[in-house]
Short mmCIF file of C-alpha atoms in Angstrom, two decimals:
data_model
loop_
_atom_site.label_atom_id
_atom_site.label_comp_id
_atom_site.label_asym_id
_atom_site.label_seq_id
_atom_site.Cartn_x
_atom_site.Cartn_y
_atom_site.Cartn_z
CA MET A 1 52.55 45.48 173.06
CA PRO A 2 55.59 44.28 171.36
CA ASP A 3 57.13 41.16 173.13
CA PHE A 4 60.82 41.59 173.96
CA PRO A 5 63.31 38.63 174.42
CA ALA A 6 63.95 37.53 177.46
CA PRO A 7 67.11 38.24 179.05
CA PHE A 8 68.47 34.66 178.91
CA SER A 9 67.26 34.39 175.55
CA ALA A 10 68.83 33.22 172.29
CA GLU A 11 68.07 37.06 170.71
CA VAL A 12 69.69 38.56 173.82
CA ASP A 13 72.70 35.95 173.76
CA ALA A 14 73.36 36.72 170.05
CA ILE A 15 73.59 40.86 170.85
CA SER A 16 75.88 40.27 173.90
CA THR A 17 78.22 37.94 171.84
CA GLU A 18 78.27 40.72 169.11
CA ILE A 19 78.83 43.18 171.93
CA GLY A 20 81.45 41.50 173.07
CA GLN A 21 83.38 40.53 169.50
CA LEU A 22 82.83 44.21 169.09
CA LEU A 23 84.89 45.38 172.37
CA LEU A 24 87.46 42.21 172.24
CA ALA A 25 88.47 43.49 168.52
CA ARG A 26 89.70 47.03 169.86
CA GLY A 27 90.79 45.80 173.25
CA GLU A 28 88.05 48.23 175.41
CA THR A 29 85.71 47.24 178.24
CA LEU A 30 82.29 47.90 178.99
CA ALA A 31 80.92 48.68 182.86
CA THR A 32 77.03 48.39 183.21
CA ALA A 33 75.04 50.83 186.11
CA GLU A 34 71.34 49.44 187.22
CA SER A 35 68.56 50.37 189.00
CA CYS A 36 65.35 49.00 187.57
CA THR A 37 66.66 46.05 186.01
CA GLY A 38 68.50 44.99 189.17
CA GLY A 39 71.79 43.21 187.29
CA LEU A 40 69.54 41.38 184.38
CA ILE A 41 71.70 43.22 182.18
CA ALA A 42 75.03 42.13 183.33
CA ALA A 43 73.63 38.91 183.91
CA ALA A 44 72.93 38.63 180.36
CA ILE A 45 76.54 39.80 179.43
CA THR A 46 78.02 37.72 181.53
CA GLU A 47 75.96 34.58 180.63
CA ILE A 48 78.23 34.53 177.25
CA ALA A 49 81.74 32.81 177.80
CA GLY A 50 84.84 35.02 178.08
CA SER A 51 83.07 38.11 178.95
CA SER A 52 85.53 38.85 181.46
CA ALA A 53 87.58 39.52 178.65
CA TRP A 54 85.92 42.49 177.56
CA PHE A 55 83.00 43.17 180.63
CA GLU A 56 84.64 45.18 183.62
CA ARG A 57 82.24 45.13 186.23
CA GLY A 58 78.47 46.00 186.91
CA TYR A 59 76.97 48.51 189.11
CA ILE A 60 73.67 47.30 190.94
CA THR A 61 72.45 51.27 192.38
CA TYR A 62 68.78 50.45 193.16
CA ALA A 63 68.94 52.97 195.99
CA ASN A 64 69.16 56.22 195.24
CA HIS A 65 71.67 56.43 197.90
CA ALA A 66 74.16 53.70 195.73
CA LYS A 67 73.76 56.28 192.82
CA THR A 68 75.23 58.48 194.88
CA ASP A 69 77.94 56.55 196.38
CA MET A 70 78.84 53.87 193.61
CA LEU A 71 78.23 56.37 190.53
CA ASP A 72 79.06 59.84 191.89
CA VAL A 73 75.33 60.89 190.96
CA PRO A 74 75.25 64.65 192.49
CA PRO A 75 72.22 64.17 195.32
CA ALA A 76 70.77 67.37 193.75
CA PHE A 77 69.97 65.53 190.56
CA ILE A 78 68.07 62.90 192.64
CA ASP A 79 66.63 65.37 194.73
CA GLY A 80 65.45 67.42 192.03
CA LEU A 81 64.30 65.64 189.14
CA GLY A 82 63.90 62.12 190.82
CA ALA A 83 66.11 58.85 190.38
CA VAL A 84 64.50 58.07 187.11
CA SER A 85 65.41 61.51 184.77
CA GLU A 86 67.91 62.38 181.99
CA PRO A 87 70.62 63.52 184.52
CA VAL A 88 70.38 60.67 186.67
CA VAL A 89 70.99 58.10 184.20
CA ALA A 90 73.34 60.22 182.60
CA ALA A 91 75.30 60.47 185.58
CA MET A 92 75.05 57.13 186.48
CA ALA A 93 76.50 55.99 182.44
CA GLN A 94 79.41 58.69 183.63
CA GLY A 95 80.01 57.06 186.75
CA ALA A 96 80.24 53.79 185.65
CA ALA A 97 82.69 54.22 182.99
CA THR A 98 84.87 56.29 184.95
CA ASN A 99 84.73 54.86 188.08
CA ALA A 100 85.25 51.40 186.19
CA ASN A 101 87.88 53.03 184.09
CA ALA A 102 85.63 51.18 180.95
CA ARG A 103 85.53 52.51 177.34
CA TRP A 104 81.71 51.81 177.65
CA ALA A 105 79.09 52.06 179.90
CA VAL A 106 75.28 51.69 179.83
CA ALA A 107 72.76 52.92 182.29
CA VAL A 108 69.23 52.19 183.20
CA SER A 109 66.43 53.42 185.53
CA GLY A 110 63.10 53.44 185.72
CA ILE A 111 59.98 52.22 186.95
CA ALA A 112 59.07 48.88 186.12
CA GLY A 113 55.72 48.88 188.60
CA PRO A 114 53.16 47.62 189.70
CA THR A 115 53.76 50.77 192.07
CA GLY A 116 55.78 53.96 191.81
CA GLY A 117 54.13 55.32 188.84
CA SER A 118 52.63 59.01 188.40
CA VAL A 119 50.92 60.83 185.94
CA GLU A 120 54.43 62.26 184.72
CA LYS A 121 56.52 59.09 185.05
CA PRO A 122 53.81 55.84 184.36
CA VAL A 123 55.08 52.61 185.14
CA GLY A 124 57.06 51.33 182.50
CA THR A 125 58.81 54.67 182.10
CA VAL A 126 62.71 53.99 181.46
CA TRP A 127 65.68 56.35 181.23
CA LEU A 128 68.51 54.78 179.50
CA ALA A 129 72.35 56.02 179.09
CA TRP A 130 74.97 55.01 177.21
CA ALA A 131 78.81 56.55 177.89
CA THR A 132 80.93 56.21 174.07
CA PRO A 133 84.07 57.63 173.19
CA THR A 134 82.23 60.09 171.72
CA GLY A 135 80.28 61.14 174.92
CA ILE A 136 76.83 60.08 176.66
CA VAL A 137 73.62 59.16 174.65
CA THR A 138 70.37 58.90 176.27
CA GLU A 139 66.60 58.42 175.74
CA LYS A 140 63.46 57.34 177.38
CA GLN A 141 61.30 54.62 176.84
CA VAL A 142 57.93 54.28 178.29
CA PHE A 143 57.57 50.20 177.70
CA ALA A 144 54.31 48.35 178.78
CA GLY A 145 53.67 45.10 180.49
CA ASN A 146 54.16 43.96 183.74
CA ARG A 147 57.35 44.10 185.63
CA SER A 148 59.06 41.06 183.91
CA GLN A 149 58.19 42.08 180.73
CA ILE A 150 59.37 46.13 181.24
CA ARG A 151 62.81 44.52 182.46
CA ALA A 152 63.18 42.36 180.17
CA ALA A 153 62.10 45.22 177.44
CA THR A 154 64.90 47.74 178.83
CA VAL A 155 67.44 44.77 179.11
CA TYR A 156 67.17 44.16 175.22
CA ARG A 157 66.76 47.59 174.18
CA ALA A 158 70.23 48.99 176.51
CA LEU A 159 71.79 45.74 174.84
CA GLU A 160 70.59 46.79 170.91
CA ARG A 161 71.72 49.86 171.13
CA LEU A 162 75.08 49.26 172.57
CA ALA A 163 75.71 47.15 170.05
CA THR A 164 74.39 49.49 167.37
CA PHE A 165 76.67 52.57 168.70
CA LEU A 166 79.36 49.39 168.85
CA ARG A 167 79.14 48.80 164.92
CA GLU A 168 78.68 52.91 164.35
CA ALA A 169 81.87 53.56 166.05
CA ALA A 170 84.29 50.50 163.94
#
């Protein structure tokens, strides 16, 4: 099982700092929409001094109705496929970007455990989505470990991939 850096580690701080520098250079902003991480992505970002210049806001939408109320996720997506699904996380990312008037957004929805998994969606299943200026990118991961490790892996992957998209768009 790979060991992912904790949300408040030097590695995550370095990625968050780079994200901020890239966004600042372009005059763009970021929003987050989080379910299974409960705000850890936003917390890792705001650990960086000066992040208010490029981090617009974070939505913690742990409950399904919060995803609908705050991010405009269609209830049919949740009812039909569950909160941990590609259409839901894509709609979360789009809703965060649109409602925050941010150029970029990252969204996550997953099963951090230790309960809540199924054969189709075992504990560790996480859907991630990034709203970029050219569209929505989604990705499914199945992380191993306990609840803290799954959440740490999700934070790291969300920020690592966002940094990659920002570098490629530069």
